[in-house]
Every structure is written in structure tokens, then in C-alpha cells.
């Protein structure tokens, strides 16, 4: 593990931000003309989300956004990454915009700009209008066309105030957790559907990207990927092959079409028993390959794998949900190893070296592609204490996690990686998808009963880092 033994300075232009997502914080699920999304349906289906939690209320950001904007300003954030709920602005996923939904994001943007905070808006952070799922969701090519229409309408309505438009957050999660492992909405278990979703998400990025270029020529265009750092158990060729297959499915299936204009050739052979990829039509790859200004990367942890020898006991320990179905299509012969700790409350191993490795590998593969870390952070079991009548949340483990990972970003930058910013996940405790409210990622704590916000020690620490542009030594 890297240890920030000495203070580390970051360049003046480096952007310090924080990130959230609509369904995780807004609540107001049936207000202001918002239509239902696949996450409303999923979270209201018994057994899908821990404790039966839903995003109906979440942290009530829809009503408390002014207070949250003030906190961002006080923290000194240079940028705020949020997502627009498609079913709030275009209920049903087609037709004209819902003015009340647009008004919410319009007020949010005005509030950010008035406070000098750059808006980074994501068009899709997983809340697909339910009506589109009923027509096939991301397995249907039509959904990519609907997404282009949504993008055209909302970018035209809000465009000149958004600094960076991000088409998708983590299409890997949408495709593989939504359609293969089923731990995310819509909760399907169908490898062929997941691979079709991969392509239609990529296509939708290209179509929306073109619309953003036309309608908001001064904005930055980006997409956010959760890239995987996958290491082999041994130096055997079998284990190397396992790594390569997962790298193609998890990373290359997105980076390839986006930045190289082609899927990794091996991917077709590796998934041949599941799909013939006939959903890739002439001209799609040219559309997907639209240049982006900045590649968003989300990083949390690393993965270690081995090719199963067919005899030994299986050692499946994915740590990413308890589904019996794997998100990794056609990889039943690959074992996911228990990683050495320490771990976060998600059970994810803490490994800052993966951050450096990922940034350096990506910058080597795409030397002219600026990058930013659009998510990094950790869930821990925070302890709220009363100190002379003042509520305080001490979260030394989170400060330690953040320090080591931000240092790891600096190590990559020293070695030449072009990283423009860092967005901490997350500004507020929130609805952590299938884990409901049981996992807290925020640097601002939220009492889920009273909605009272309390800055954790990590928020004060981040405020000081932003003020000084300097990471203190541990
Ligand atoms: C990301 N995995 O989700 C999301 O962008 C956030 O909305 C989320 O709250 C955050 O990370 C923390 O989980 C992920 O299984 C969920 O590999 C699951 C995985 C990766 C990212």
C-alpha cells in the first residue's frame, strides 16, 4: 500500500469535486410529474433490496437541495457531479419534456453557478423509465434511440449551464448487474440480454454524444466507466487468459468501441455460445467512436482471479452482491479469489495501488485521452457521538482510505497520467442500491429519520484539502 508520508501538492487547475446520483438522493419519487423508473419497480419488489428499503424519500434532496448546495459551497467544491432522473424530465421515456422536472434541475444548475461550482451532469445513472423497460429496456435497440431523443431535449433545455455532460455512469453495472447477475434493476438473469445491453448502451452514448456536440458545443463531453483492475492468482498462462477474458468483458467491451472504434476481437469468440453479436449494425462503431473530452473513471477496489482447474473446490468470493448468478457472462470456469484485507463495509478490499495501476495503464493505452476520477470513496460503519451537545461523526477509516487513494492518483500523475480532477463518492449518505440505507458512503452524514445532515470528520478533512490543494501526510 502506498503511504502518503509527506504532504502532496496538486496542480492549481486540478478539480476537486463530489458526486451523487438522482435515485440515491432525491426522493420525491412521485412528485412533480415524475414517472416510475426501473429502480422504483425493483426496490418495491420484495426481496430485491436489503431491508425492503426504497428511494421513495432517500435523503429528500429534491426538497433540501438549497441546504445541500450551501454545504458544497462551504466545503469549497470546485465541481459537483449529479445525475438527471430521466423519468423526472421525460416521464415514460418519450415525448415532450415535463416542465416541472426540468425546473428542478434548472434551479439546481442556477444554484451551483451562483456558488461558483461547475456542474457535471450525468444523463443516466440507472433510473430508466419503466415503460421503456417494458418494451425491452437496454436489450432493445429502440432504447438507444429514445435516449438520443431524451438527450436532445434535455441538453437543449439546460445545455449552456452544464460544464461537462456525461452520457452514462457505469454501463458495466447497467448491463451486467441489471441483466446478468440481476442484483440491480431490472433484475434479469440472461447473458445474451446483458451483451445486447452493452452494445445498446455504447450506441446510446454515441448518439447522445453527437447531440451534445451539436447542441452544447462549448460543453465537455464524457462518459464514466467503472474500470476493473483484475490480477491473476499465479503467473500461469491459464490465469493470464482468465484475466484477459474478464478484461475484455469488463473493460474492453466499453473502451474498445469508445476509444478504438472496435470491440476486442477475442470477445466474440469468448461469448460465442451466448450471442452472435448480430445486434452490432453497420455504422454503429463509427457513431460510438465519437471523441470525448474527458474519460471518467470510477475506482473502488481490485479483483484477483484464477482459471478453475475443473477439480479443486470453487472459491467464488466476488464481494459484489449475493446473487447466485454471475455478472461475468460465460466465465463460469473462472474463480474469484478472496482478497486479503483490509476491507470496507461493502466487503471490498482496500488497495490504492490499483488506482495508480489503472490510471497508468489507461494513459498508456490512450496517451492523448484526459481522464478524471469521477468516483472514489468508501462505506464504513460510522459512529455518531455526542460531544457536549454537538453531534460529531468520527470516520478515521474513511479519511485514511481517501488519503491513500488521492495519494495514489498523485503517484500516477507524477508518472505522466493526465488526470484533471477527483470526485469523491459521495457527498451525502444515501440509498446504496441493493444494500438500501445499510451502507454509508457520505462525507456528510444523514440521519435517515430526521434528514438532519452532519459533517463527518472526512468532510472537514476534504474541505482543508480543497483549500490548500495539498494532501496532508498521514
Ligand atoms: C457505483 N460492482 O456503483 C455507483 O456509480 C454508485 O452509484 C454507487 O453508490 C457506488 O459505486 C458505490 O457502490 C457500483 O459491483 C456498484 O462492481 C457495484 C459495483 C461497482 C460500482
XYZ file of C-alpha atoms and ligand atoms in Angstrom:
495
model
C 0.000 0.000 0.000
C 1.219 3.472 -0.803
C 1.512 5.667 2.235
C 1.341 9.426 1.846
C 4.243 10.009 4.183
C 4.804 13.562 3.041
C 2.300 16.246 2.040
C 1.466 16.105 -1.660
C 0.563 19.145 -3.748
C -1.834 19.080 -6.679
C -1.765 21.492 -9.636
C -3.865 24.648 -9.375
C -6.220 23.659 -12.178
C -6.997 20.272 -10.611
C -10.730 19.965 -9.900
C -11.912 18.774 -6.506
C -15.493 17.601 -6.621
C -18.020 15.285 -5.109
C -20.652 13.061 -6.678
C -24.203 11.845 -6.146
C -26.946 10.217 -8.251
C -30.619 11.063 -8.648
C -32.286 7.894 -7.339
C -29.856 7.660 -4.439
C -30.591 11.110 -3.003
C -33.636 12.870 -4.458
C -36.659 11.038 -3.060
C -39.918 12.718 -4.199
C -40.439 9.640 -6.351
C -43.994 10.524 -7.307
C -43.769 14.303 -7.134
C -43.504 16.931 -9.826
C -44.808 14.682 -12.558
C -42.001 12.131 -12.224
C -42.804 8.792 -13.840
C -41.764 5.410 -12.450
C -38.291 4.048 -13.160
C -36.938 0.512 -13.082
C -35.466 1.266 -9.658
C -38.913 2.132 -8.251
C -40.202 -1.184 -9.534
C -37.147 -3.123 -8.346
C -36.962 -1.592 -4.878
C -40.690 -2.157 -4.369
C -40.318 -5.830 -5.284
C -39.923 -7.833 -2.054
C -36.511 -9.417 -1.604
C -34.628 -7.221 -4.039
C -33.258 -4.561 -1.690
C -31.927 -5.190 1.807
C -34.486 -4.329 4.468
C -37.105 -3.543 1.822
C -35.621 -0.052 1.504
C -36.679 2.155 -1.424
C -35.659 5.519 -2.849
C -39.137 6.967 -2.262
C -37.752 9.512 0.204
C -33.993 8.859 0.100
C -32.296 11.925 1.641
C -35.019 14.262 0.382
C -32.564 16.226 -1.730
C -35.450 17.218 -4.029
C -36.694 19.472 -1.240
C -33.399 20.167 0.534
C -31.188 20.989 -2.423
C -30.586 24.581 -1.263
C -29.157 23.344 2.028
C -27.049 20.791 0.159
C -25.784 23.462 -2.247
C -24.765 25.598 0.724
C -22.799 22.671 2.142
C -20.985 22.223 -1.192
C -20.097 25.896 -1.206
C -18.876 25.785 2.395
C -16.754 22.749 1.557
C -15.193 24.632 -1.340
C -16.125 22.129 -4.051
C -14.927 23.157 -7.488
C -17.421 20.873 -9.213
C -20.478 18.802 -8.399
C -21.314 15.620 -10.275
C -25.018 14.750 -10.168
C -27.397 12.840 -12.405
C -30.640 13.769 -14.072
C -33.525 11.369 -13.490
C -34.802 10.584 -16.974
C -38.322 9.733 -15.680
C -38.459 13.094 -13.893
C -37.826 15.122 -17.036
C -39.367 12.803 -19.628
C -41.814 10.502 -17.840
C -42.421 7.372 -19.856
C -39.218 7.889 -21.825
C -40.754 9.530 -24.873
C -42.498 12.707 -25.913
C -42.152 16.259 -24.641
C -40.274 17.258 -21.502
C -42.052 17.622 -18.172
C -41.542 21.314 -17.283
C -41.728 20.696 -13.528
C -38.960 18.122 -13.697
C -36.786 20.363 -15.841
C -37.401 23.232 -13.403
C -35.815 21.236 -10.580
C -32.547 20.734 -12.466
C -32.674 24.286 -13.738
C -32.799 25.592 -10.153
C -30.022 23.208 -9.173
C -27.820 24.495 -12.018
C -28.516 28.129 -11.157
C -27.662 27.378 -7.541
C -24.375 25.740 -8.500
C -23.366 28.537 -10.838
C -24.290 31.216 -8.300
C -21.912 29.484 -5.873
C -19.107 29.122 -8.411
C -19.375 25.316 -8.607
C -19.008 23.663 -12.028
C -21.944 21.391 -12.897
C -21.041 17.920 -14.167
C -24.334 16.363 -15.252
C -24.818 12.664 -15.960
C -27.730 11.792 -18.235
C -28.111 8.245 -16.976
C -27.296 6.877 -13.548
C -29.512 3.792 -13.797
C -33.076 5.103 -13.494
C -34.591 4.006 -16.811
C -38.252 4.935 -17.309
C -40.203 1.749 -16.536
C -42.210 1.990 -19.762
C -39.029 1.583 -21.773
C -38.048 -1.491 -19.769
C -41.477 -2.930 -20.538
C -40.519 -2.658 -24.208
C -37.218 -4.488 -23.711
C -35.071 -1.936 -21.879
C -31.417 -1.882 -22.903
C -31.773 -5.175 -24.774
C -33.795 -3.229 -27.355
C -32.051 -1.002 -29.893
C -35.047 1.332 -29.702
C -33.981 2.346 -26.170
C -30.780 3.860 -27.589
C -32.902 5.946 -29.969
C -35.156 7.028 -27.118
C -32.054 8.009 -25.140
C -30.878 10.175 -28.031
C -34.234 11.965 -28.044
C -34.101 12.483 -24.273
C -30.545 13.819 -24.596
C -31.513 16.244 -27.364
C -34.412 17.638 -25.381
C -32.706 17.998 -22.020
C -29.413 19.321 -23.402
C -31.321 21.929 -25.395
C -33.223 22.900 -22.250
C -30.230 23.086 -19.877
C -27.182 22.946 -22.136
C -25.339 26.228 -21.779
C -25.132 25.952 -17.993
C -23.606 22.474 -17.793
C -19.810 22.409 -17.803
C -19.436 18.677 -18.510
C -22.083 16.362 -19.926
C -21.601 12.710 -19.056
C -23.734 10.309 -21.045
C -23.590 7.229 -18.807
C -22.499 6.218 -15.358
C -21.000 2.731 -15.326
C -22.680 0.995 -18.254
C -20.961 -2.164 -16.926
C -23.336 -2.109 -13.945
C -26.404 -1.422 -16.063
C -25.663 -4.265 -18.464
C -24.163 -6.954 -16.268
C -25.681 -6.279 -12.836
C -29.047 -5.380 -14.378
C -29.385 -8.128 -16.983
C -26.938 -10.930 -15.987
C -26.481 -11.148 -12.200
C -29.760 -9.351 -11.574
C -28.661 -7.634 -8.353
C -29.631 -4.309 -9.931
C -32.801 -3.277 -11.738
C -34.364 -4.681 -13.841
C -33.092 -7.853 -12.157
C -32.819 -10.199 -15.125
C -30.554 -13.275 -15.484
C -29.784 -13.539 -19.155
C -26.247 -13.330 -20.528
C -27.369 -12.695 -24.096
C -29.548 -9.825 -22.914
C -26.605 -8.363 -20.969
C -24.346 -8.368 -24.039
C -27.047 -6.772 -26.170
C -27.398 -4.156 -23.426
C -23.639 -3.493 -23.562
C -23.898 -2.635 -27.226
C -27.064 -0.580 -26.988
C -25.583 1.434 -24.117
C -22.476 2.092 -26.198
C -24.635 3.063 -29.162
C -26.756 5.351 -26.995
C -23.554 7.052 -25.812
C -22.574 7.728 -29.425
C -25.989 9.034 -30.411
C -26.283 11.263 -27.351
C -22.677 12.386 -27.726
C -23.425 13.624 -31.227
C -26.460 15.514 -29.906
C -24.396 17.099 -27.121
C -21.743 18.228 -29.624
C -24.427 19.860 -31.769
C -26.469 21.470 -29.029
C -23.807 22.357 -26.445
C -20.627 22.908 -28.454
C -18.852 24.587 -25.552
C -19.512 21.819 -23.039
C -17.109 18.976 -22.301
C -18.289 15.514 -23.368
C -17.577 12.493 -21.197
C -18.661 9.050 -20.084
C -17.921 7.353 -16.771
C -16.733 3.735 -16.666
C -16.066 1.526 -13.666
C -12.877 0.005 -14.988
C -11.689 -3.211 -13.420
C -8.235 -3.930 -12.089
C -8.028 -7.703 -12.465
C -4.948 -9.585 -11.369
C -4.044 -13.269 -11.825
C -3.509 -15.655 -8.897
C -0.359 -17.037 -10.484
C 1.897 -16.391 -13.431
C 0.420 -19.358 -15.325
C -0.854 -18.837 -18.866
C -4.243 -20.162 -17.726
C -4.604 -17.437 -15.120
C -3.382 -14.816 -17.584
C -6.068 -15.967 -20.002
C -8.729 -15.653 -17.285
C -7.607 -12.082 -16.656
C -7.698 -11.332 -20.366
C -11.258 -12.624 -20.753
C -12.535 -10.554 -17.847
C -10.604 -7.532 -19.073
C -12.288 -7.834 -22.469
C -15.775 -8.228 -20.964
C -15.387 -5.637 -18.238
C -13.115 -3.018 -19.776
C -12.574 -3.666 -23.477
C -16.292 -4.048 -24.228
C -16.584 -0.323 -23.446
C -13.122 1.199 -24.005
C -12.762 -0.643 -27.319
C -15.741 0.789 -29.195
C -15.491 4.159 -27.414
C -11.810 4.865 -27.963
C -10.583 2.364 -30.593
C -13.729 2.091 -32.720
C -13.891 -1.698 -32.331
C -14.795 -4.429 -29.857
C -11.837 -6.564 -28.750
C -11.741 -9.363 -31.335
C -11.369 -12.079 -28.657
C -14.662 -11.044 -27.046
C -16.651 -12.512 -29.950
C -15.045 -15.944 -29.537
C -15.253 -15.878 -25.755
C -19.015 -15.214 -25.801
C -19.887 -17.214 -28.938
C -22.041 -19.733 -27.091
C -24.237 -16.917 -25.764
C -24.535 -14.458 -28.616
C -23.514 -13.880 -32.224
C -23.341 -10.092 -31.702
C -25.711 -9.592 -34.648
C -27.076 -6.532 -32.825
C -23.957 -4.632 -33.941
C -25.073 -2.973 -37.186
C -23.093 -1.240 -39.901
C -22.181 2.276 -38.853
C -22.669 1.712 -35.099
C -18.975 1.655 -34.267
C -18.339 4.934 -36.095
C -21.086 6.551 -34.023
C -19.790 5.141 -30.740
C -16.224 6.228 -31.514
C -17.043 9.964 -31.184
C -14.102 11.698 -29.445
C -14.691 12.531 -25.796
C -13.012 15.374 -23.928
C -12.515 13.512 -20.710
C -12.845 9.876 -19.669
C -14.457 9.446 -16.260
C -13.145 6.531 -14.208
C -14.700 5.131 -11.041
C -12.351 3.134 -8.834
C -13.010 1.337 -5.561
C -11.175 -1.978 -5.365
C -9.324 -4.778 -7.153
C -10.160 -8.320 -8.233
C -7.991 -11.448 -8.242
C -8.871 -14.450 -10.368
C -7.738 -17.900 -11.462
C -8.856 -20.293 -14.137
C -10.645 -23.191 -12.418
C -8.799 -26.468 -12.998
C -12.050 -28.437 -13.019
C -11.079 -30.422 -9.903
C -10.356 -28.178 -6.915
C -13.036 -26.640 -4.710
C -14.512 -23.477 -6.157
C -13.593 -20.239 -4.415
C -16.175 -17.760 -5.575
C -15.888 -14.611 -3.500
C -16.994 -11.796 -5.709
C -17.976 -9.430 -2.897
C -20.278 -7.595 -5.277
C -23.682 -8.868 -4.282
C -25.014 -12.212 -3.210
C -26.634 -13.313 -6.444
C -26.081 -16.914 -7.462
C -25.843 -15.550 -10.993
C -22.548 -14.065 -12.110
C -22.303 -10.713 -13.840
C -19.433 -12.211 -15.881
C -21.059 -13.795 -18.915
C -19.538 -17.149 -19.965
C -16.941 -17.082 -17.199
C -18.235 -19.979 -15.102
C -14.785 -21.545 -15.259
C -13.123 -18.570 -13.572
C -12.693 -18.342 -9.799
C -12.822 -15.015 -7.979
C -10.469 -15.227 -5.013
C -10.920 -13.907 -1.527
C -8.712 -10.839 -1.405
C -6.515 -10.014 1.542
C -7.894 -7.159 3.663
C -8.375 -4.602 4.950
C -11.942 -4.229 3.707
C -14.584 -1.520 3.644
C -18.097 -2.132 4.973
C -19.013 -3.343 1.458
C -16.526 -6.186 1.881
C -14.405 -4.642 -0.884
C -10.663 -4.922 -0.306
C -8.760 -1.686 0.090
C -5.983 -1.439 -2.485
C -4.848 2.057 -3.504
C -2.136 0.594 -5.762
C -4.974 -0.412 -8.112
C -5.822 3.270 -8.582
C -2.292 4.069 -9.760
C -2.139 0.948 -11.914
C -5.465 1.706 -13.581
C -4.609 5.324 -14.372
C -1.184 4.431 -15.746
C -2.486 1.529 -17.807
C -5.268 3.658 -19.282
C -2.960 6.560 -20.043
C -0.512 4.184 -21.722
C -3.269 2.688 -23.879
C -4.812 6.103 -24.689
C -1.985 8.634 -24.290
C -3.950 11.638 -25.526
C -7.094 10.993 -23.501
C -7.541 13.252 -20.447
C -9.102 11.425 -17.507
C -10.805 12.247 -14.255
C -11.710 10.131 -11.268
C -15.484 10.513 -11.196
C -15.967 8.278 -8.142
C -13.819 7.004 -5.325
C -14.751 6.604 -1.705
C -15.766 4.077 0.902
C -18.568 2.819 3.101
C -17.708 2.316 6.744
C -19.773 1.872 9.878
C -19.635 5.396 11.232
C -20.114 6.189 14.876
C -22.142 9.231 15.798
C -21.080 10.709 19.118
C -22.440 13.497 21.224
C -19.707 15.882 22.311
C -21.058 18.499 24.687
C -24.406 18.564 22.938
C -22.871 18.635 19.440
C -23.265 15.595 17.189
C -19.992 14.502 15.637
C -19.151 11.674 13.306
C -15.602 10.428 13.530
C -14.646 8.401 10.471
C -10.880 7.886 10.579
C -11.066 4.833 8.328
C -12.695 6.898 5.563
C -10.088 9.658 5.903
C -7.386 7.008 5.693
C -8.997 5.415 2.607
C -9.363 8.763 0.866
C -5.817 9.871 1.735
C -4.258 6.744 0.323
C -6.347 6.810 -2.857
C -5.822 10.503 -3.554
C -2.119 9.937 -2.984
C -2.300 7.069 -5.492
C -3.826 9.480 -8.033
C -0.881 11.814 -7.400
C 1.596 8.956 -7.922
C 0.005 8.252 -11.336
C 0.105 11.954 -12.231
C 3.793 12.143 -11.302
C 4.358 9.255 -13.711
C 2.605 11.150 -16.501
C -1.114 10.296 -16.248
C -3.264 13.231 -17.394
C -5.826 13.369 -14.569
C -7.920 16.534 -14.450
C -9.959 16.025 -11.307
C -11.189 13.862 -8.449
C -14.822 13.414 -7.399
C -15.392 11.889 -4.011
C -18.235 9.387 -3.667
C -20.310 10.552 -2.003
C -21.320 13.983 -0.777
C -24.128 12.556 1.364
C -25.051 9.207 2.881
C -27.648 7.787 0.513
C -29.579 4.839 -0.929
C -26.837 2.331 -1.739
C -28.798 0.342 -4.356
C -29.434 -3.278 -3.335
C -27.907 -2.547 0.098
C -30.527 0.120 0.781
C -29.606 2.503 3.604
C -27.349 -0.020 5.336
C -24.153 1.299 3.732
C -22.950 4.846 4.230
C -20.602 6.379 1.660
C -21.186 10.041 2.546
C -18.724 12.545 3.925
C -21.832 14.308 5.184
C -23.816 12.001 7.430
C -27.588 11.887 7.137
C -29.998 10.792 9.852
C -32.440 8.864 7.670
C -35.327 9.548 10.090
C -34.927 13.284 10.589
C -32.924 14.090 7.419
C -30.543 16.120 9.574
C -27.127 16.440 7.935
C -23.906 16.283 9.970
C -20.438 16.798 8.566
C -18.201 13.837 9.272
C -14.526 14.396 10.077
C -13.832 13.391 6.452
C -15.839 16.390 5.196
C -13.723 18.770 7.294
C -10.600 16.990 6.100
C -11.708 17.305 2.437
C -12.531 20.991 2.942
C -8.968 21.592 4.132
C -7.501 19.594 1.245
C -9.511 21.669 -1.234
C -8.492 24.923 0.426
C -4.788 24.108 0.359
C -4.662 21.881 -2.768
C -2.473 19.760 -0.587
C -2.911 16.250 0.743
C -1.570 16.137 4.293
C 0.734 13.283 5.341
C -0.918 10.528 7.375
C -21.002 2.754 -8.076
N -19.695 -3.562 -8.606
O -21.668 1.536 -8.050
C -22.095 3.724 -8.441
O -21.792 4.591 -9.510
C -22.660 4.466 -7.276
O -23.975 4.844 -7.570
C -22.559 3.604 -6.029
O -23.237 4.150 -4.949
C -21.078 3.442 -5.747
O -20.382 2.907 -6.849
C -20.784 2.594 -4.521
O -21.241 1.278 -4.707
C -21.080 0.311 -8.159
O -20.410 -4.499 -8.200
C -21.845 -0.765 -7.724
O -18.593 -3.744 -9.178
C -21.387 -2.038 -7.876
C -20.148 -2.246 -8.468
C -19.371 -1.190 -8.895
C -19.853 0.098 -8.735
